[in-house]
XYZ file of C-alpha atoms in Angstrom:
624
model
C -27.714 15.915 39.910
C -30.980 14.351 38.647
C -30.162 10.364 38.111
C -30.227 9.855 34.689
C -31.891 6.366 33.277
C -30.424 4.670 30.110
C -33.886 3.550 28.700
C -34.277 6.137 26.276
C -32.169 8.364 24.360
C -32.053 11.074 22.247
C -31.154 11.769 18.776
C -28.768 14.790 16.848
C -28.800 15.887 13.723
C -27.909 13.807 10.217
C -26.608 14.790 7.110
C -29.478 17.759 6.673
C -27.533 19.342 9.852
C -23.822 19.191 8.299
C -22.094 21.976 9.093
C -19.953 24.300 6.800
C -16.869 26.275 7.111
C -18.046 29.369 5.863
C -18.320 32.737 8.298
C -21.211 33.366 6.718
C -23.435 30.425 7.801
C -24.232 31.854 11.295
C -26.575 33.716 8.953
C -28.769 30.868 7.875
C -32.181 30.318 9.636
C -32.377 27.616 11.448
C -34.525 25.250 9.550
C -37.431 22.658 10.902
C -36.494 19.292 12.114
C -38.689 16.254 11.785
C -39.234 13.004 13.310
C -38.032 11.361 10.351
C -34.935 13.465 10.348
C -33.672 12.395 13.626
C -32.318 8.811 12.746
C -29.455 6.539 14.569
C -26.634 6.318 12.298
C -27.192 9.853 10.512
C -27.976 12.266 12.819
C -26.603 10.779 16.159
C -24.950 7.511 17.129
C -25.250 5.173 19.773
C -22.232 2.881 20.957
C -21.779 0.446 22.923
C -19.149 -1.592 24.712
C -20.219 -5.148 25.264
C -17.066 -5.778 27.277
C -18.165 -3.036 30.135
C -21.484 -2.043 28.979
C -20.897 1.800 28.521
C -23.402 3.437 26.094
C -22.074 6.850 24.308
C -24.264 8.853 22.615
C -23.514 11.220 20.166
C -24.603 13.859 18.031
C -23.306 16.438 15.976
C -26.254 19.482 15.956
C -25.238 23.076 14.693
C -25.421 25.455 17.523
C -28.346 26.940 16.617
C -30.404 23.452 17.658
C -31.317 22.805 21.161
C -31.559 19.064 21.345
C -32.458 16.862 24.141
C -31.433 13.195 24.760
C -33.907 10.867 26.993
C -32.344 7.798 28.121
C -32.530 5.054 30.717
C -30.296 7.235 32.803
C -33.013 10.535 32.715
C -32.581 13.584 30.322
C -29.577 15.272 28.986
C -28.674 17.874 27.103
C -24.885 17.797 26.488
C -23.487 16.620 22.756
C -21.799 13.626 23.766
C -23.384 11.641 26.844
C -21.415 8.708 28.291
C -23.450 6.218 30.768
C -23.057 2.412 31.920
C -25.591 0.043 32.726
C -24.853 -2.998 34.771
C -27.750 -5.323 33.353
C -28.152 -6.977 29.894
C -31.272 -6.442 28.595
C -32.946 -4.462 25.962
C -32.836 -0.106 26.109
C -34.103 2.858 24.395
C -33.021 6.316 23.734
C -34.148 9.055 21.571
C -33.204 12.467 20.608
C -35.476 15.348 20.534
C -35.120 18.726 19.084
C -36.545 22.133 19.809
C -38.182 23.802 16.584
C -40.922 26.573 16.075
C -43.583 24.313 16.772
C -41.875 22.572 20.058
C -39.693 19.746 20.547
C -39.730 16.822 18.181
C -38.226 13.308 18.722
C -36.943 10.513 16.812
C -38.493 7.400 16.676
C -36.852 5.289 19.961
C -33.514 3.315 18.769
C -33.307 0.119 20.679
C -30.026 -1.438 21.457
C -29.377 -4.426 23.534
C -26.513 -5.259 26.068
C -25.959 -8.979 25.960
C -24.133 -9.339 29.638
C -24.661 -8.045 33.186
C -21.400 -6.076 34.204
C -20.921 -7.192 37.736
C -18.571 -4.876 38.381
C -20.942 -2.032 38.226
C -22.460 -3.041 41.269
C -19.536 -3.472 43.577
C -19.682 0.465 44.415
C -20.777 0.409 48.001
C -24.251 2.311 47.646
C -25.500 -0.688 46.167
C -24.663 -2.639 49.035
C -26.475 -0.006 51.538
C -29.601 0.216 49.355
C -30.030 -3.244 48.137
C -27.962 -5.747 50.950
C -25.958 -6.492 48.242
C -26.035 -8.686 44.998
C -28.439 -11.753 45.620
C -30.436 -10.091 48.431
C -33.119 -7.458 49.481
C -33.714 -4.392 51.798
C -36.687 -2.701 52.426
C -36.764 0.686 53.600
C -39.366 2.408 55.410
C -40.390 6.342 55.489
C -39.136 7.654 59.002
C -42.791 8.395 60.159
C -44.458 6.077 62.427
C -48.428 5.648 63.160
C -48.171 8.175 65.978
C -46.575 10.723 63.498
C -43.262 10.514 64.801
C -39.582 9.825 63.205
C -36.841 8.096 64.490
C -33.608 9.627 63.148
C -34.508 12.467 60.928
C -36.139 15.760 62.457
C -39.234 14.917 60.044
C -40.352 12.520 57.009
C -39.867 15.346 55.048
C -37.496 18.383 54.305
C -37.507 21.638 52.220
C -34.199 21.754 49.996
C -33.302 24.908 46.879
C -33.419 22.924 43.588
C -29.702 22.945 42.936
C -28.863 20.739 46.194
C -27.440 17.566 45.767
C -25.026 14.916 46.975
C -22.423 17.011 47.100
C -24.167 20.166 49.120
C -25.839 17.043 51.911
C -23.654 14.388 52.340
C -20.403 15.957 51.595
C -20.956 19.339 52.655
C -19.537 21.274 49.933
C -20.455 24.419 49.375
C -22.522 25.437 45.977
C -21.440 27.682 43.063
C -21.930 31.376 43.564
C -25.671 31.840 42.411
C -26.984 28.438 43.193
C -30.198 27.814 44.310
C -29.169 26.012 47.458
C -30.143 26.170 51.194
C -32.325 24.264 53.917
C -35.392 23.314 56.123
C -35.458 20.468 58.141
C -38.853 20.784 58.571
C -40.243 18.911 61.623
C -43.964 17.159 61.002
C -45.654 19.570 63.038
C -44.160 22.495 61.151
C -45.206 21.608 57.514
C -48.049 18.310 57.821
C -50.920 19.760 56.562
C -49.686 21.868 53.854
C -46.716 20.122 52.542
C -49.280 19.102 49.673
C -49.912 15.635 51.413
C -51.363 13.354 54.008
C -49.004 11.223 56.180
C -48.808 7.594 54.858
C -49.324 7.936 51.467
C -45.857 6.663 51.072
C -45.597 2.538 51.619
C -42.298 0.670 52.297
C -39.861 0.034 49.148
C -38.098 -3.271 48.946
C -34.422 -2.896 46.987
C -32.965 -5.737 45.277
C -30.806 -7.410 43.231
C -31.912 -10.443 42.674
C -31.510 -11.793 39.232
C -31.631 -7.914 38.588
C -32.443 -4.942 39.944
C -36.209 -4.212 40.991
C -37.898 -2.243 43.528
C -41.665 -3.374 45.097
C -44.022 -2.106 47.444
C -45.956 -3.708 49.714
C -49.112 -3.802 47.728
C -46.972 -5.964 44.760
C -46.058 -3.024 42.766
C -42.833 -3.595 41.158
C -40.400 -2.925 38.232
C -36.855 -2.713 37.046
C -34.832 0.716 38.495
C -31.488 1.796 37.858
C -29.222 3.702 40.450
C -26.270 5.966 38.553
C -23.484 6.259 41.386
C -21.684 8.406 40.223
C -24.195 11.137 40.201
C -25.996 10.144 42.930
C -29.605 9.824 41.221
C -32.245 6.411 41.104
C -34.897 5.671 38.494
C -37.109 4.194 39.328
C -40.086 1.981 37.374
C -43.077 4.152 36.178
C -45.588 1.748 36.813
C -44.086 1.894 40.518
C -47.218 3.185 42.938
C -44.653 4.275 45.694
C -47.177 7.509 46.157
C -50.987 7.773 46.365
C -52.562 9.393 43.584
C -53.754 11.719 45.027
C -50.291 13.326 45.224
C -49.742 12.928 41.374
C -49.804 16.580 40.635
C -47.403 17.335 43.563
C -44.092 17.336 40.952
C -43.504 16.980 37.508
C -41.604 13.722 37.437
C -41.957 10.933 40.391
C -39.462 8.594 39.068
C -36.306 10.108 38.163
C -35.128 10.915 41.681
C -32.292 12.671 43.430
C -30.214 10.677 45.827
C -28.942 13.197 48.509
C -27.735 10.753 51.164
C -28.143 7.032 51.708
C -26.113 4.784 54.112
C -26.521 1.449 56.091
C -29.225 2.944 58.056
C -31.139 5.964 55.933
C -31.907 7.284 52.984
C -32.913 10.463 51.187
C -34.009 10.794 48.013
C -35.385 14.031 46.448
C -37.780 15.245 43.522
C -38.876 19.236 42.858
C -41.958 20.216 43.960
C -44.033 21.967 40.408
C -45.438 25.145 42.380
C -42.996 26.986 43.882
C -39.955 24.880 43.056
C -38.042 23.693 45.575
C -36.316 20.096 46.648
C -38.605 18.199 48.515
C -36.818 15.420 50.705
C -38.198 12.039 51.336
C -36.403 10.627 54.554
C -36.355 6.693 54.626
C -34.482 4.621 57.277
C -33.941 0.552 56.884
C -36.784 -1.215 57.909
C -36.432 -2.349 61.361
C -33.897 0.302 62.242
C -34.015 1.663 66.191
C -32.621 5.311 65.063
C -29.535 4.910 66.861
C -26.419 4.657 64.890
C -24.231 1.913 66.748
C -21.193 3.669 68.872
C -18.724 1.094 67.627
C -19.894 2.052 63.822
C -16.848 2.988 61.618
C -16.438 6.830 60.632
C -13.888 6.851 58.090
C -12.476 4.436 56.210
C -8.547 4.243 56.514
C -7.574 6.863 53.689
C -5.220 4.721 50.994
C -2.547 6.690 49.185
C -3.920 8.659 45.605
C -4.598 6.763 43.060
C -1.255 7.728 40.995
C 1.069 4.676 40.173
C 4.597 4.855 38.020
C 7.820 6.262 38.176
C 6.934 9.474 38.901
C 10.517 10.877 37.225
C 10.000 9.126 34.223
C 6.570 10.401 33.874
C 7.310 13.743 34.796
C 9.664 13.555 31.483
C 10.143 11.237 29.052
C 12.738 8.745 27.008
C 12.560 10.660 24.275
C 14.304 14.258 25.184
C 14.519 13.631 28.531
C 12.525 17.038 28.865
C 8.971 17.425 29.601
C 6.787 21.154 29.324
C 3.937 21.737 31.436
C 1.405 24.302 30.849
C -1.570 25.017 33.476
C -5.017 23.752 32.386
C -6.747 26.334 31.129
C -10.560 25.789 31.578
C -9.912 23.897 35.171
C -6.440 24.975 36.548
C -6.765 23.400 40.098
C -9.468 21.491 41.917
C -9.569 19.580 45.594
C -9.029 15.888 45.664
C -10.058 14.117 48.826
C -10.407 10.982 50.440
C -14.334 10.476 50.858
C -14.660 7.847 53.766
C -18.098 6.820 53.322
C -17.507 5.506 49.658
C -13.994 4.294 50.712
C -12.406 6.362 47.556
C -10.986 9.588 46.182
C -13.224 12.252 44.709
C -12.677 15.606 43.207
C -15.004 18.738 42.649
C -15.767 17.709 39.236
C -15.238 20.951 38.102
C -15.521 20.923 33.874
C -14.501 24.698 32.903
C -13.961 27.985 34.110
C -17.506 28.545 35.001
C -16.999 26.242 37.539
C -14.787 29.169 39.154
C -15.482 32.272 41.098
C -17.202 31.821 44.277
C -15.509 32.949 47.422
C -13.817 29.864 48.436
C -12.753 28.901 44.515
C -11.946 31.933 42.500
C -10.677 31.953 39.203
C -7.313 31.997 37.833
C -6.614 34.625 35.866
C -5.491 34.365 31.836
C -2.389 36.288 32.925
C -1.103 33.317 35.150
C -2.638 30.869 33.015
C -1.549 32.432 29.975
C 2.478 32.879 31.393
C 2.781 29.397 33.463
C 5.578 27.073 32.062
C 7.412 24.215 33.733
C 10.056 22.351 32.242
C 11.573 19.112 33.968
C 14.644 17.587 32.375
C 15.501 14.487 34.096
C 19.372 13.915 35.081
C 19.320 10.912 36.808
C 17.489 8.246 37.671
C 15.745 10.253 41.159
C 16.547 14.327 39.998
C 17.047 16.738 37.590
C 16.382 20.242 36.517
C 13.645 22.518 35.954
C 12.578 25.894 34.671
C 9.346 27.640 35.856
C 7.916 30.365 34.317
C 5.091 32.618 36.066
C 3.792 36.354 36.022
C 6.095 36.559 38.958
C 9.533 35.628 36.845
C 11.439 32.461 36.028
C 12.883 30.194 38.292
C 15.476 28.127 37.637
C 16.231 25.061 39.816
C 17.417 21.620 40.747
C 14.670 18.658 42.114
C 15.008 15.019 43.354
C 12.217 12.440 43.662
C 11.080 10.402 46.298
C 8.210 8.210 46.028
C 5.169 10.156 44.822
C 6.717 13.396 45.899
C 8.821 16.020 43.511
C 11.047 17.943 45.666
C 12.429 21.313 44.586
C 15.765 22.878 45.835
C 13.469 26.322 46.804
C 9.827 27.031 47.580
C 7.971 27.844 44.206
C 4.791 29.620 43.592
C 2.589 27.516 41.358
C -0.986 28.899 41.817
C -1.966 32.557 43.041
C -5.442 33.059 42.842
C -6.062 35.590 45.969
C -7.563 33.181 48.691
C -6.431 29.745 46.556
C -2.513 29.676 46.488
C 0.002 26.800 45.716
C 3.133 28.106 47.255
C 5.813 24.918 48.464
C 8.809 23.529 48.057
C 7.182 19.678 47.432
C 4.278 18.807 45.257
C 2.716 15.230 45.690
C 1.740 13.280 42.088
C -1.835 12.344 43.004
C -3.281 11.520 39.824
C -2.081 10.872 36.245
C -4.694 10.811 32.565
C -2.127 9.285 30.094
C -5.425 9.576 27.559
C -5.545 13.228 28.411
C -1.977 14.422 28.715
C -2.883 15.584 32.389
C -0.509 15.197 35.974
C -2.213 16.631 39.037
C 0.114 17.986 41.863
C -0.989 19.139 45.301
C -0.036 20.164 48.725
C -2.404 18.379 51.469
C -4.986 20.458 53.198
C -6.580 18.355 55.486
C -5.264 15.174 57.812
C -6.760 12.168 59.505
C -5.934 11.452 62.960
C -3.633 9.255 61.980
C -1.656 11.777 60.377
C -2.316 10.513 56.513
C -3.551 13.442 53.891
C -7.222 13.003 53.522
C -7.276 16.075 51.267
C -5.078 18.037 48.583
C -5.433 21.022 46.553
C -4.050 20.186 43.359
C -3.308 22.181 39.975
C -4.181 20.757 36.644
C -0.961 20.518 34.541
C -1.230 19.544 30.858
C 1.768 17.509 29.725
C 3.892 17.727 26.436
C 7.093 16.435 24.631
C 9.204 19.604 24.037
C 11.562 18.930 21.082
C 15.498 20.913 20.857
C 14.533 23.934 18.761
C 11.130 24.529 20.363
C 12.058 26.252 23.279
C 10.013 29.799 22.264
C 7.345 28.829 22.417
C 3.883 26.244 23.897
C 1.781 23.612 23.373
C -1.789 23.842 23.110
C -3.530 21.062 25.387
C -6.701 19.519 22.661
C -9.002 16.846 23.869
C -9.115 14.307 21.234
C -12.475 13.162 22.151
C -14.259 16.268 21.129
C -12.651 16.295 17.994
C -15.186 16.173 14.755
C -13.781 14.477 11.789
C -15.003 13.024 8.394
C -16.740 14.092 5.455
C -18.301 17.136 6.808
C -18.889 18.775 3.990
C -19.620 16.317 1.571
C -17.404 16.803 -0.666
C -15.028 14.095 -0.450
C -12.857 16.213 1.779
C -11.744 14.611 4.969
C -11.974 17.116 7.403
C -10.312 17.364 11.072
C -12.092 20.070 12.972
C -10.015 21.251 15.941
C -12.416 23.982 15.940
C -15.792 26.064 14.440
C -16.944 29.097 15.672
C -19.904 28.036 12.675
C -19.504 24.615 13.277
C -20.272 21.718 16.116
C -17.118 22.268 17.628
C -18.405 25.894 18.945
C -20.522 24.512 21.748
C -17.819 21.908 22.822
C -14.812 23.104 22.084
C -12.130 20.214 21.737
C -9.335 23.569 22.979
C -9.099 26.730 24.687
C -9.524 29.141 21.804
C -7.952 31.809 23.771
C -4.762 30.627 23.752
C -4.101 30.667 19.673
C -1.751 33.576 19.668
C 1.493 33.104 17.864
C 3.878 35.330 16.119
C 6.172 33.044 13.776
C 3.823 29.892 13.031
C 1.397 27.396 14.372
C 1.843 23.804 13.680
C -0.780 21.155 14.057
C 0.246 17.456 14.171
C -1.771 14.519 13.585
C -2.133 11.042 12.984
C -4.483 9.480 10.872
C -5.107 5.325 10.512
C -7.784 2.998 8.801
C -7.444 5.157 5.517
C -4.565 2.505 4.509
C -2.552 4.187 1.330
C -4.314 6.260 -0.779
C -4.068 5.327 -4.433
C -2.225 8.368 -5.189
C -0.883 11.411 -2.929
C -2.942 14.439 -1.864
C -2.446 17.302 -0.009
C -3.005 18.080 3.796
C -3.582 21.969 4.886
C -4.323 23.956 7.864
C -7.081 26.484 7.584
C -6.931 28.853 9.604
C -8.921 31.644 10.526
C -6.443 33.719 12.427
C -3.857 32.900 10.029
C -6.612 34.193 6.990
C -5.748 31.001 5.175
C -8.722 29.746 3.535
C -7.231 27.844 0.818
C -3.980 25.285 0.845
C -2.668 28.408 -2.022
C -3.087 30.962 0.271
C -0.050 33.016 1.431
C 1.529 31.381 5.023
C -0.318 28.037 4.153
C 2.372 24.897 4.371
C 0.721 22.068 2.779
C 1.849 18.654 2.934
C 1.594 15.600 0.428
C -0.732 12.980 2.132
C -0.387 9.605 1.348
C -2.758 7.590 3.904
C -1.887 6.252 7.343
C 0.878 8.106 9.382
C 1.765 10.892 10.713
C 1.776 14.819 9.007
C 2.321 18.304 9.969
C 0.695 20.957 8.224
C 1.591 24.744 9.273
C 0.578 28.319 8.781
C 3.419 30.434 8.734
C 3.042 34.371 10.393
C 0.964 35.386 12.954
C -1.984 35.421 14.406
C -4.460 35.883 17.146
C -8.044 33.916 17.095
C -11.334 35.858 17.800
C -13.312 32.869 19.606
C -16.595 34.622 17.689
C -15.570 33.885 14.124
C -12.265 31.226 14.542
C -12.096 28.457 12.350
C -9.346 26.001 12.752
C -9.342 22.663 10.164
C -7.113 20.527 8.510
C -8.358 19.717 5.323
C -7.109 16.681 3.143
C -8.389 17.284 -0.401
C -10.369 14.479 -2.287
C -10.036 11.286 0.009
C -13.105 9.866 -0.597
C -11.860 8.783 -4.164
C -8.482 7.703 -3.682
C -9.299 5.420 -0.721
C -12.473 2.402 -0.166
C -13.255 3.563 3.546
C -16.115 5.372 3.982
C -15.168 8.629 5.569
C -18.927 9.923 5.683
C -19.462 9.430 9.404
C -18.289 12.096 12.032
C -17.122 11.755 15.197
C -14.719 10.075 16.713
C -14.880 6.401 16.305
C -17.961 7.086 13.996
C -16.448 6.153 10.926
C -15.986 1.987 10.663
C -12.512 2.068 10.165
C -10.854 5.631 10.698
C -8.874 6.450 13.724
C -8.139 10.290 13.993
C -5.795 11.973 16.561
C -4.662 15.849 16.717
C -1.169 14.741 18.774
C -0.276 18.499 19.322
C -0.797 21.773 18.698
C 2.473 24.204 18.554
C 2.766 27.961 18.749
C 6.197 29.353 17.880
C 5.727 32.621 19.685
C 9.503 33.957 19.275
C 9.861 37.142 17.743
């Protein structure tokens, strides 16, 4: 979990890289990029929010690119990158892409935030690095002039290049595979082959004063940004916090991993260019004895999950009174605990199914996934019913509420994954996305002393309205920020595109393409505002792949008459299962650019000036 800057930024692909609907563009070579081609506001976008100063960065590359984003934040590589920074001031970024003759980037796009976000620095690391805003803190490597440390077993330890935050100060274990494990290496053991001489590091001075700037004691100095929520500082290149001699030692010196840091110590983290490992870099506070005070808290009193409402009414809704759950399929169930030393709840971050199949977090298989349904019709004002629907059977039930807590009339398997397994008669409402469409329930695992749940293990449940005649069928959960709309193909089209498999959409897929498999219809609703009304109607179609529509005539195509803003449904009658390899999964609306002012030429969402674009659900009528 490098820390990633937000000083420069990379750059995706513009209108040379738009991407076509036909199966037979996978084909195409994959043409040279130039500097010239990678420009802000054609082939990626950068926005920002003045109110919180959050940068996203966006581009829209064919799969067959390999871009590259530098920012202030460090390097990325995913399409859409999302980072805040708490100081006004002027930043860079800059896309680069990877052609025959290397990688090529754009020309840097500066952007300026006018305000410093305050609120950015009121996470508590900033407070044990810097004393807090309006003071200073120096820290000092843990190696003395006799060559001895105070708290740590050395200056300097041997880590695997995947360790992190989460493998040193939380203990977690690492993904099956990962290049993880440890040497505390005492002085003695490693000083005079480690690759450098003792005190070649000097002191480093933290503050935010007026800013955020590190110095050593020789009057080296700059600007540094610390990312806490993955756990990585960058600092200043013009920062001499290492003698020279050392300068071959890694590959990058600035961009650091932070692996632990409280009151008292620090370690930060950089890999080592031959024979790549994590090399530590143990600091303590300057003026520090070694000796954590008895007295010192521990934990941090544990405060109830972050969920607030009325958990019945959430659970359902005032429209039916009847809510449909399906299990999430690329991250079905995660562990949410109370992390003392930041005085908040974390989870495992866990972002798909890859994120599955070690030992102690194996995956869930399509079969449960695939067959999980819970329905909760509310009654009253604290029960009602439910119907839940597993590989093991349906269930059929009454449940009251209390507090956080939904309490069934028998004990329910929700989760069987072999060693993972929600079996219980009470769930606990820890956290709610209203954005997302998402409820996490768990059971607690662990307990504090004091008897409150520090830790549960919760399953991922993606929430939809179920109307009266669509009971035979499910929802498919889509993730409207992925979602690539506009223009695409230049021609005057405007195109939704739920999904690609020749498209952008194929390397972040806004759904889980597995789960298209109907046998009556499949029904996509959306909502489309900005366009205002259209100066006369058009139509609205679904093409669909598994469907073999391809045009609004073709048989099983339902087109609609589009008018502008509102709401529409467009279906594909039949059946059909989508092959992830080849699906493509659009809804077309035929000749907008001339029957409306906006300009629909952007992608993205929130790319176009005035367009706001939402798939609000995605229905399978699977009865026979």
């Amino acid at each position: 979990m490098n820390f990633k800057q937000l000083c420069s930024f990379a750059a995706a692909a513009g209108l040379l890289f738009t991407t076509a609907c036909s199966p037979d563009d996978h084909d195409l070579a994959t043409p040279d990029v130039t500097s010239g081609d990678l420009v802000q506001g054609i082939a990626y976008k950068v926005d920002v929010d003045q109110t919180t100063n959050t940068i996203k960065l966006s581009h829209n590359l064919p799969a067959s690119y390999t871009a590259q984003w530098i920012h202030p934040n460090g390097v990325s590589k995913e399409n859409t990158v999302e980072i805040q920074l708490p100081f006004a001031g002027d930043y860079e970024v800059k896309l680069g892409v990877m052609t025959r003759g290397g990688m090529v980037y754009g020309e840097p796009y500066v952007f300026t935030l006018d305000n410093t976000n305050g609120e950015l620095l009121t996470d508590e690391l900033w407070v044990c690095l810097t004393g807090g805003v309006g003071n200073s803190k120096t820290w000092t490597l843990d190696f003395d002039s006799e060559q001895k440390s105070k708290y740590f077993a050395g200056p300097s330890f041997f880590k695997g290049t995947d360790d992190n935050w989460n493998t040193i100060t939380l203990g977690q274990e690492a993904p099956e595979g990962a290049d993880v494990w440890a040497w505390d290496a005492d002085w003695a053991s490693v000083g005079s082959w480690i690759g450098f001489d003792a005190g070649v590091f000097p002191d480093l001075t933290f503050d935010l004063i007026d800013g955020a700037h590190v110095t050593t004691a020789d009057g080296s100095t700059g600007a540094f940004v610390m990312d806490t929520k993955n756990h990585s500082i960058s600092l200043p290149k013009t920062l001499k916090w290492f003698d020279q001699s050392a300068g071959e030692f890694t590959e990058d010196w600035y961009n650091v991993t932070l692996l632990s840091l409280t009151e008292y110590y620090m370690q930060i983290g950089i890999i080592r260019k031959a024979d790549p490992c994590m090399i530590t870099f143990n600091y303590i506070a300057d003026g520090w004895d070694g000796v954590i005070p008895s007295d010192a808290p521990t934990e941090n009193a544990p405060v109830e999950p972050p969920y607030e409402g009325d958990l019945n009414d959430d659970m359902t809704t005032t429209v039916t009174t009847t809510k449909n759950y399906t299990l999430n399929v690329d991250t079905p169930y995660t562990w949410y605990w109370w992390n003392g030393a930041k005085a908040k709840w974390e989870d495992n971050g866990f972002i798909s199914t890859d994120s599955y199949g070690a030992n102690w977090c194996p995956a869930v298989s399509e079969t449960w996934t695939d067959d999980f349904k819970l329905a909760l019709s509310k009654s009253e004002a604290d029960k009602g019913t439910y119907t839940l629907k597993t590989p093991d059977g349906e269930f059929v039930g009454g449940y009251t509420v209390s507090d956080n807590d939904i309490i069934f009339d028998k004990s329910l398997t929700f989760l069987n994954a072999g060693v993972v397994n929600i079996t219980t008669d009470k769930l606990t409402a820890v956290k709610r996305d209203t954005e997302k469409k998402q409820m996490w329930f768990g059971v607690p695992t662990k307990y504090s002393t004091s008897g409150s749940a520090t830790e549960y293990l919760c399953i991922e449940l993606n929430e939809v309205v179920v109307s009266g005649e669509e009971k035979n069928g499910t929802y498919v959960a889509v993730d409207n920020s992925k979602i690539v709309f506009g223009d695409i193909e230049g021609n005057q089209k405007l195109r939704i595109e739920i999904f690609n498999a020749y498209g952008s959409t194929v390397n972040n897929p806004p759904l889980a393409v597995n789960q298209i498999n109907y046998k009556k219809s499949i029904k996509v609703t959306f909502t489309v505002s900005g366009l205002g009304t259209l100066s006369e109607p058009t139509t609205a179609w679904l093409m669909n792949s598994a469907g073999n529509v391809w045009n609004a005539t073709d048989e099983g195509s339902v087109p609609v008459s589009f008018t502008g803003d509102g709401t529409y449904t467009v279906e594909t009658k039949g059946k059909g299962i989508a092959d992830a390899g080849s699906f493509v999964f659009n809804v077309d609306i035929e000749n907008v650019a001339n029957l409306t002012d906006v300009d629909i030429n952007w992608l993205n969402p929130g790319s176009c000036p005035n367009i706001q674009v939402t798939v609000d659900s995605i229905w399978l009528d699977k009865q026979d």
